Amino acid sequence: MSKQPIGFFDSGVGGTSIWKEVISLLPHENSIYLADSRNAPYGEKSAEEILALSVKNTEKLLELHCKLIVVACNTATTNAIDFLRKTYPIPFIGIEPAIKPAALSSKSKTIGILATKGTLSSALFARTSSLYASDLNVIEVIGTGLVERIEKGLINTTETRELLQTYLDPMIAENMDYLVLGCSHYPYLIPILKELLPEEVQIIDSGRAVALQTRKILESNSLLNTSKEKGSHSLYTNASVETLANLTQDVVSKKEIGYLDF
């Protein structure tokens, strides 16, 4: 099984921010990525809809013989990963907002969390927040419209900057010193966020932590690919291929990008 691919899925192209971290840390692993852009964003859907979409994506990746699945979506993780782990016989890696490192490091005792409605309203998020941030001022902001703009490739635009500024202003006013990105699409906004935020504000996303956890789980399950060859990668979307291609053009040459109806 070790040569079988690692599977990834997200409600679109955003999870490629996680995919990049994993394949950078594990260059000999093969991978398959599913961008469920047709159903983006998950964050506005009901818990039942999110679970059904997560099951659909999981079963497609199992059909493609994946040995482990990274749920590269905060909303899908917080609403579906417990069910996926109980239902399917392979390991799952989830992604949730990195509240713990922000809470432990904050000097101002105020942190901001920019996430989707589906993540912020989930039981898993509530548990994590109460565990690590109960004594902090936590400012939660729903990033309505950001996923849709990233899906369309409208990242470095005046409209996106203005929208982001409206979400950041209440956090800046409360003197936050850490901003936690609670959606795998949002790391693509980091260059703009750095321009808009005071320089003392630190931005935290989950990509590196997910990559390290993926390596750990592969090792503990004897699934690590011991091949010395660079991995090959297949990235599929059920909508427009253009944004997926643009966001991954600077990553690994040994890859194919295409349309897949799933």
Tab-separated table of C-alpha atoms in Angstrom:
chain	number	residue	atom	x	y	z
A	1	MET	CA	0.000	0.000	0.000
A	2	SER	CA	2.905	2.399	0.572
A	3	LYS	CA	3.051	3.472	-3.085
A	4	GLN	CA	-0.668	4.265	-3.193
A	5	PRO	CA	-1.485	7.975	-3.216
A	6	ILE	CA	-2.442	10.273	-0.385
A	7	GLY	CA	-5.908	11.662	-1.064
A	8	PHE	CA	-6.980	15.248	-0.431
A	9	PHE	CA	-10.360	16.920	-0.747
A	10	ASP	CA	-11.684	20.407	-0.187
A	11	SER	CA	-14.680	22.521	-1.114
A	12	GLY	CA	-12.636	23.844	-4.026
A	13	VAL	CA	-9.087	24.988	-4.693
A	14	GLY	CA	-8.240	26.305	-1.214
A	15	GLY	CA	-7.008	22.985	0.135
A	16	THR	CA	-4.102	23.148	-2.305
A	17	SER	CA	-2.499	25.356	0.373
A	18	ILE	CA	-2.471	22.222	2.573
A	19	TRP	CA	-1.507	19.932	-0.331
A	20	LYS	CA	1.569	22.094	-1.042
A	21	GLU	CA	2.774	21.789	2.559
A	22	VAL	CA	2.331	18.008	2.584
A	23	ILE	CA	4.111	17.300	-0.695
A	24	SER	CA	6.897	19.706	0.252
A	25	LEU	CA	7.527	17.731	3.441
A	26	LEU	CA	6.939	14.345	1.751
A	27	PRO	CA	8.342	14.713	-1.786
A	28	HIS	CA	8.299	10.971	-2.541
A	29	GLU	CA	4.582	10.543	-1.865
A	30	ASN	CA	2.056	10.328	-4.696
A	31	SER	CA	-1.175	12.294	-4.331
A	32	ILE	CA	-4.673	12.845	-5.682
A	33	TYR	CA	-6.487	16.113	-4.970
A	34	LEU	CA	-10.223	16.688	-5.422
A	35	ALA	CA	-11.435	20.281	-5.681
A	36	ASP	CA	-15.199	20.143	-5.137
A	37	SER	CA	-15.599	23.657	-6.558
A	38	ARG	CA	-19.066	22.875	-7.923
A	39	ASN	CA	-20.319	22.794	-4.322
A	40	ALA	CA	-18.187	25.616	-2.874
A	41	PRO	CA	-18.404	27.069	-0.338
A	42	TYR	CA	-19.199	24.372	2.227
A	43	GLY	CA	-19.253	26.972	4.996
A	44	GLU	CA	-22.776	28.173	4.126
A	45	LYS	CA	-24.298	24.664	3.992
A	46	SER	CA	-26.065	22.637	6.690
A	47	ALA	CA	-24.194	20.022	8.727
A	48	GLU	CA	-26.123	17.292	6.863
A	49	GLU	CA	-25.102	18.660	3.462
A	50	ILE	CA	-21.456	18.974	4.524
A	51	LEU	CA	-21.436	15.360	5.745
A	52	ALA	CA	-22.992	14.094	2.496
A	53	LEU	CA	-20.420	15.964	0.386
A	54	SER	CA	-17.565	14.683	2.564
A	55	VAL	CA	-18.797	11.100	2.119
A	56	LYS	CA	-19.060	11.609	-1.659
A	57	ASN	CA	-15.488	12.908	-1.877
A	58	THR	CA	-14.134	10.195	0.416
A	59	GLU	CA	-15.698	7.408	-1.619
A	60	LYS	CA	-14.259	8.826	-4.847
A	61	LEU	CA	-10.758	8.903	-3.282
A	62	LEU	CA	-11.178	5.342	-2.027
A	63	GLU	CA	-12.242	4.334	-5.532
A	64	LEU	CA	-8.921	5.864	-6.685
A	65	HIS	CA	-7.055	3.649	-4.153
A	66	CYS	CA	-5.871	6.295	-1.697
A	67	LYS	CA	-4.113	4.961	1.417
A	68	LEU	CA	-4.833	7.977	3.645
A	69	ILE	CA	-7.126	10.982	3.233
A	70	VAL	CA	-6.400	14.571	4.250
A	71	VAL	CA	-9.642	16.460	4.773
A	72	ALA	CA	-8.126	19.740	3.547
A	73	CYS	CA	-11.161	21.766	4.579
A	74	ASN	CA	-11.887	23.234	8.010
A	75	THR	CA	-15.656	23.062	7.537
A	76	ALA	CA	-15.610	19.408	6.430
A	77	THR	CA	-13.238	18.456	9.256
A	78	THR	CA	-15.289	20.094	11.982
A	79	ASN	CA	-18.566	18.627	10.687
A	80	ALA	CA	-17.635	15.221	9.255
A	81	ILE	CA	-14.293	13.779	10.314
A	82	ASP	CA	-15.610	11.851	13.334
A	83	PHE	CA	-18.081	10.060	11.061
A	84	LEU	CA	-15.453	9.401	8.369
A	85	ARG	CA	-13.040	7.881	10.868
A	86	LYS	CA	-15.725	5.582	12.261
A	87	THR	CA	-16.990	4.533	8.823
A	88	TYR	CA	-13.930	3.939	6.617
A	89	PRO	CA	-10.908	1.704	7.228
A	90	ILE	CA	-8.067	4.115	6.379
A	91	PRO	CA	-6.516	6.979	8.384
A	92	PHE	CA	-7.934	10.521	8.068
A	93	ILE	CA	-6.075	13.743	8.799
A	94	GLY	CA	-8.226	16.752	9.634
A	95	ILE	CA	-7.652	20.468	9.668
A	96	GLU	CA	-9.091	22.888	12.187
A	97	PRO	CA	-8.238	26.469	13.179
A	98	ALA	CA	-4.902	26.683	15.010
A	99	ILE	CA	-6.394	28.216	18.145
A	100	LYS	CA	-3.989	26.490	20.543
A	101	PRO	CA	-0.700	28.065	19.350
A	102	ALA	CA	-2.338	31.481	19.060
A	103	ALA	CA	-3.839	31.241	22.551
A	104	LEU	CA	-0.565	30.093	24.122
A	105	SER	CA	1.471	32.821	22.420
A	106	SER	CA	-0.836	35.841	22.651
A	107	LYS	CA	0.505	38.703	24.768
A	108	SER	CA	-2.508	40.988	24.324
A	109	LYS	CA	-4.849	38.120	25.249
A	110	THR	CA	-6.909	38.936	22.175
A	111	ILE	CA	-6.918	36.738	19.073
A	112	GLY	CA	-8.930	36.978	15.888
A	113	ILE	CA	-10.353	34.020	13.998
A	114	LEU	CA	-11.375	34.441	10.373
A	115	ALA	CA	-13.361	31.388	9.274
A	116	THR	CA	-16.516	30.172	7.574
A	117	LYS	CA	-19.917	29.993	9.227
A	118	GLY	CA	-19.802	26.179	9.051
A	119	THR	CA	-16.547	26.037	11.019
A	120	LEU	CA	-17.400	28.644	13.642
A	121	SER	CA	-20.791	27.065	14.380
A	122	SER	CA	-19.475	23.486	14.693
A	123	ALA	CA	-19.261	21.469	17.907
A	124	LEU	CA	-15.581	20.628	17.307
A	125	PHE	CA	-14.656	24.304	17.018
A	126	ALA	CA	-16.578	25.080	20.224
A	127	ARG	CA	-14.728	22.316	22.082
A	128	THR	CA	-11.306	23.478	20.868
A	129	SER	CA	-12.048	27.118	21.629
A	130	SER	CA	-13.285	26.417	25.158
A	131	LEU	CA	-10.299	24.156	25.838
A	132	TYR	CA	-7.563	26.599	24.830
A	133	ALA	CA	-9.058	30.088	24.681
A	134	SER	CA	-11.592	30.333	27.500
A	135	ASP	CA	-9.583	33.094	29.223
A	136	LEU	CA	-8.966	35.103	26.033
A	137	ASN	CA	-10.871	37.706	24.111
A	138	VAL	CA	-11.641	35.727	20.936
A	139	ILE	CA	-13.081	37.724	18.044
A	140	GLU	CA	-14.760	35.420	15.545
A	141	VAL	CA	-15.487	36.809	12.088
A	142	ILE	CA	-17.229	34.945	9.258
A	143	GLY	CA	-15.372	35.621	6.000
A	144	THR	CA	-18.477	35.733	3.811
A	145	GLY	CA	-17.625	35.954	0.115
A	146	LEU	CA	-13.888	35.252	0.405
A	147	VAL	CA	-14.026	31.607	-0.724
A	148	GLU	CA	-16.079	32.553	-3.781
A	149	ARG	CA	-13.562	35.253	-4.759
A	150	ILE	CA	-10.603	32.874	-4.402
A	151	GLU	CA	-12.456	30.213	-6.429
A	152	LYS	CA	-12.820	32.758	-9.239
A	153	GLY	CA	-9.159	33.776	-9.028
A	154	LEU	CA	-10.135	37.250	-7.776
A	155	ILE	CA	-7.493	37.460	-5.076
A	156	ASN	CA	-5.375	40.552	-5.627
A	157	THR	CA	-8.213	42.945	-6.389
A	158	THR	CA	-9.511	46.171	-4.851
A	159	GLU	CA	-12.834	44.511	-3.990
A	160	THR	CA	-11.130	41.649	-2.123
A	161	ARG	CA	-8.934	44.088	-0.198
A	162	GLU	CA	-11.923	46.198	0.803
A	163	LEU	CA	-13.885	43.124	1.897
A	164	LEU	CA	-10.944	41.865	3.970
A	165	GLN	CA	-10.506	45.275	5.583
A	166	THR	CA	-14.108	45.231	6.833
A	167	TYR	CA	-13.465	41.842	8.463
A	168	LEU	CA	-10.145	42.897	10.007
A	169	ASP	CA	-11.194	46.289	11.398
A	170	PRO	CA	-13.090	44.980	14.471
A	171	MET	CA	-10.187	42.666	15.332
A	172	ILE	CA	-7.591	45.426	14.976
A	173	ALA	CA	-9.748	47.749	17.101
A	174	GLU	CA	-9.619	45.175	19.944
A	175	ASN	CA	-5.789	45.004	19.776
A	176	MET	CA	-5.452	41.400	18.613
A	177	ASP	CA	-1.900	40.129	18.208
A	178	TYR	CA	-2.688	36.812	16.443
A	179	LEU	CA	-4.965	36.164	13.485
A	180	VAL	CA	-5.962	32.525	13.021
A	181	LEU	CA	-7.016	31.539	9.492
A	182	GLY	CA	-9.852	29.031	9.826
A	183	CYS	CA	-10.324	28.128	6.166
A	184	SER	CA	-7.835	26.411	3.860
A	185	HIS	CA	-8.623	28.964	1.117
A	186	TYR	CA	-7.438	31.872	3.252
A	187	PRO	CA	-3.631	31.296	3.125
A	188	TYR	CA	-3.852	32.581	-0.461
A	189	LEU	CA	-4.800	35.941	1.094
A	190	ILE	CA	-1.714	36.158	3.352
A	191	PRO	CA	0.222	38.630	1.141
A	192	ILE	CA	-2.748	41.029	1.253
A	193	LEU	CA	-3.369	40.389	4.955
A	194	LYS	CA	0.229	41.358	5.730
A	195	GLU	CA	-0.315	44.673	3.968
A	196	LEU	CA	-3.578	45.389	5.792
A	197	LEU	CA	-2.630	44.280	9.317
A	198	PRO	CA	-0.383	46.076	11.826
A	199	GLU	CA	3.070	44.508	11.533
A	200	GLU	CA	2.989	43.148	15.104
A	201	VAL	CA	0.018	40.869	14.270
A	202	GLN	CA	1.088	37.284	13.600
A	203	ILE	CA	-0.867	35.164	11.093
A	204	ILE	CA	-1.302	31.451	11.814
A	205	ASP	CA	-2.608	28.769	9.470
A	206	SER	CA	-2.639	24.997	9.833
A	207	GLY	CA	-0.680	23.835	6.780
A	208	ARG	CA	2.660	22.917	8.369
A	209	ALA	CA	0.996	21.189	11.325
A	210	VAL	CA	-1.145	19.094	8.969
A	211	ALA	CA	1.935	18.065	6.968
A	212	LEU	CA	3.777	16.978	10.122
A	213	GLN	CA	0.760	15.019	11.349
A	214	THR	CA	0.416	13.340	7.941
A	215	ARG	CA	4.027	12.145	8.090
A	216	LYS	CA	3.541	10.907	11.655
A	217	ILE	CA	0.417	8.898	10.782
A	218	LEU	CA	2.007	7.420	7.640
A	219	GLU	CA	5.020	6.311	9.690
A	220	SER	CA	2.944	4.834	12.523
A	221	ASN	CA	0.823	2.853	10.042
A	222	SER	CA	3.839	1.706	7.961
A	223	LEU	CA	2.421	3.547	4.946
A	224	LEU	CA	5.349	5.862	4.166
A	225	ASN	CA	6.480	5.585	0.542
A	226	THR	CA	10.105	4.414	0.639
A	227	SER	CA	10.668	5.048	-3.068
A	228	LYS	CA	13.505	7.451	-3.939
A	229	GLU	CA	11.585	8.803	-6.927
A	230	LYS	CA	9.727	12.097	-6.755
A	231	GLY	CA	5.994	11.583	-6.346
A	232	SER	CA	3.439	12.069	-9.099
A	233	HIS	CA	0.311	14.128	-8.532
A	234	SER	CA	-3.174	14.265	-10.026
A	235	LEU	CA	-5.374	17.266	-9.265
A	236	TYR	CA	-9.007	17.222	-10.319
A	237	THR	CA	-11.846	19.732	-10.211
A	238	ASN	CA	-15.531	19.370	-11.058
A	239	ALA	CA	-15.692	22.994	-12.228
A	240	SER	CA	-13.276	25.305	-14.067
A	241	VAL	CA	-9.713	24.003	-14.311
A	242	GLU	CA	-8.196	27.492	-14.719
A	243	THR	CA	-7.992	28.603	-11.074
A	244	LEU	CA	-6.704	25.211	-9.926
A	245	ALA	CA	-4.002	25.337	-12.602
A	246	ASN	CA	-3.015	28.911	-11.726
A	247	LEU	CA	-2.704	28.248	-7.991
A	248	THR	CA	-0.514	25.164	-8.492
A	249	GLN	CA	1.581	26.220	-11.474
A	250	ASP	CA	4.681	26.867	-9.341
A	251	VAL	CA	4.525	23.459	-7.608
A	252	VAL	CA	6.152	20.229	-8.868
A	253	SER	CA	6.468	19.487	-12.560
A	254	LYS	CA	5.257	15.886	-12.293
A	255	LYS	CA	1.533	16.529	-12.099
A	256	GLU	CA	-1.648	16.423	-14.138
A	257	ILE	CA	-4.573	18.791	-13.720
A	258	GLY	CA	-7.961	18.055	-15.181
A	259	TYR	CA	-11.733	17.922	-14.953
A	260	LEU	CA	-13.446	15.027	-13.180
A	261	ASP	CA	-17.167	14.627	-12.634
A	262	PHE	CA	-17.574	13.621	-8.986
